[in-house]
Amino acid sequence: LKGAFDCVHSKKVELIHGEIRFMNPAGPLHDDLIDYLTRWSTRMTDNGLANVRVQCGFLCDDHRPEPDILWLK
């Protein structure tokens, strides 16, 4: 049986506005930057004003993006 994503093998893909887009895999630099931004965000954000979420999805209309860091009011 052939599937719709057989051609991508181990490449990272994302579905954005109905289009399949090939993405670069995250590497050590990306991970370090997420780590840095997470520490900075939790120190600098007032919990009463915003919630810091790391690599979590959220519902936005009929989309569910999964940003690396989200400051959710």
mmCIF file of C-alpha atoms in Angstrom:
data_model
loop_
_atom_site.group_PDB
_atom_site.id
_atom_site.type_symbol
_atom_site.label_atom_id
_atom_site.label_comp_id
_atom_site.label_asym_id
_atom_site.label_seq_id
_atom_site.Cartn_x
_atom_site.Cartn_y
_atom_site.Cartn_z
ATOM 1 C CA LEU A 1 0.000 0.000 0.000
ATOM 2 C CA LYS A 2 1.332 3.432 -0.908
ATOM 3 C CA GLY A 3 0.582 6.354 1.389
ATOM 4 C CA ALA A 4 0.521 10.092 0.796
ATOM 5 C CA PHE A 5 3.726 10.633 2.781
ATOM 6 C CA ASP A 6 5.820 7.707 1.465
ATOM 7 C CA CYS A 7 7.923 10.132 -0.591
ATOM 8 C CA VAL A 8 9.162 12.099 2.436
ATOM 9 C CA HIS A 9 10.931 9.157 4.122
ATOM 10 C CA SER A 10 12.642 10.577 7.229
ATOM 11 C CA LYS A 11 12.420 14.253 6.226
ATOM 12 C CA LYS A 12 10.518 16.603 8.518
ATOM 13 C CA VAL A 13 7.326 17.982 7.011
ATOM 14 C CA GLU A 14 4.650 20.352 8.246
ATOM 15 C CA LEU A 15 1.183 21.030 6.922
ATOM 16 C CA ILE A 16 0.781 24.813 6.699
ATOM 17 C CA HIS A 17 -2.448 26.255 5.277
ATOM 18 C CA GLY A 18 -3.098 23.009 3.405
ATOM 19 C CA GLU A 19 0.383 22.809 1.853
ATOM 20 C CA ILE A 20 2.989 20.191 2.751
ATOM 21 C CA ARG A 21 6.259 21.969 3.411
ATOM 22 C CA PHE A 22 9.654 20.380 3.966
ATOM 23 C CA MET A 23 11.373 21.699 7.082
ATOM 24 C CA ASN A 24 14.947 21.551 8.307
ATOM 25 C CA PRO A 25 15.337 19.283 11.321
ATOM 26 C CA ALA A 26 16.102 21.002 14.605
ATOM 27 C CA GLY A 27 19.717 20.724 15.668
ATOM 28 C CA PRO A 28 21.850 21.549 18.704
ATOM 29 C CA LEU A 29 21.866 25.319 18.035
ATOM 30 C CA HIS A 30 18.069 25.349 17.775
ATOM 31 C CA ASP A 31 17.794 23.370 21.025
ATOM 32 C CA ASP A 32 20.187 25.753 22.813
ATOM 33 C CA LEU A 33 18.206 28.787 21.650
ATOM 34 C CA ILE A 34 14.909 27.251 22.828
ATOM 35 C CA ASP A 35 16.547 26.514 26.183
ATOM 36 C CA TYR A 36 17.809 30.104 26.477
ATOM 37 C CA LEU A 37 14.455 31.621 25.484
ATOM 38 C CA THR A 38 12.602 29.343 27.900
ATOM 39 C CA ARG A 39 14.756 30.439 30.861
ATOM 40 C CA TRP A 40 14.536 34.107 29.843
ATOM 41 C CA SER A 41 10.779 33.916 29.286
ATOM 42 C CA THR A 42 9.981 32.337 32.629
ATOM 43 C CA ARG A 43 12.108 34.939 34.437
ATOM 44 C CA MET A 44 10.721 37.941 32.558
ATOM 45 C CA THR A 45 7.038 37.029 32.230
ATOM 46 C CA ASP A 46 4.482 37.850 34.895
ATOM 47 C CA ASN A 47 2.395 34.686 35.372
ATOM 48 C CA GLY A 48 -0.693 36.854 35.876
ATOM 49 C CA LEU A 49 -0.278 38.406 32.426
ATOM 50 C CA ALA A 50 0.830 35.502 30.243
ATOM 51 C CA ASN A 51 1.531 31.803 30.270
ATOM 52 C CA VAL A 52 4.826 30.642 28.743
ATOM 53 C CA ARG A 53 4.391 27.408 26.794
ATOM 54 C CA VAL A 54 7.275 25.538 25.209
ATOM 55 C CA GLN A 55 6.769 23.342 22.146
ATOM 56 C CA CYS A 56 3.041 22.931 22.828
ATOM 57 C CA GLY A 57 0.236 23.327 20.350
ATOM 58 C CA PHE A 58 -2.686 25.711 20.701
ATOM 59 C CA LEU A 59 -6.014 25.989 18.946
ATOM 60 C CA CYS A 60 -6.324 28.942 16.561
ATOM 61 C CA ASP A 61 -9.463 28.897 14.399
ATOM 62 C CA ASP A 62 -9.188 25.605 12.501
ATOM 63 C CA HIS A 63 -5.392 25.382 12.861
ATOM 64 C CA ARG A 64 -3.259 23.942 15.649
ATOM 65 C CA PRO A 65 0.242 25.419 15.299
ATOM 66 C CA GLU A 66 3.037 24.119 17.530
ATOM 67 C CA PRO A 67 5.483 26.998 18.023
ATOM 68 C CA ASP A 68 8.775 26.523 19.851
ATOM 69 C CA ILE A 69 7.794 29.156 22.424
ATOM 70 C CA LEU A 70 4.440 30.771 23.001
ATOM 71 C CA TRP A 71 3.491 33.610 25.324
ATOM 72 C CA LEU A 72 -0.221 32.999 25.750
ATOM 73 C CA LYS A 73 -2.359 35.794 27.214
#
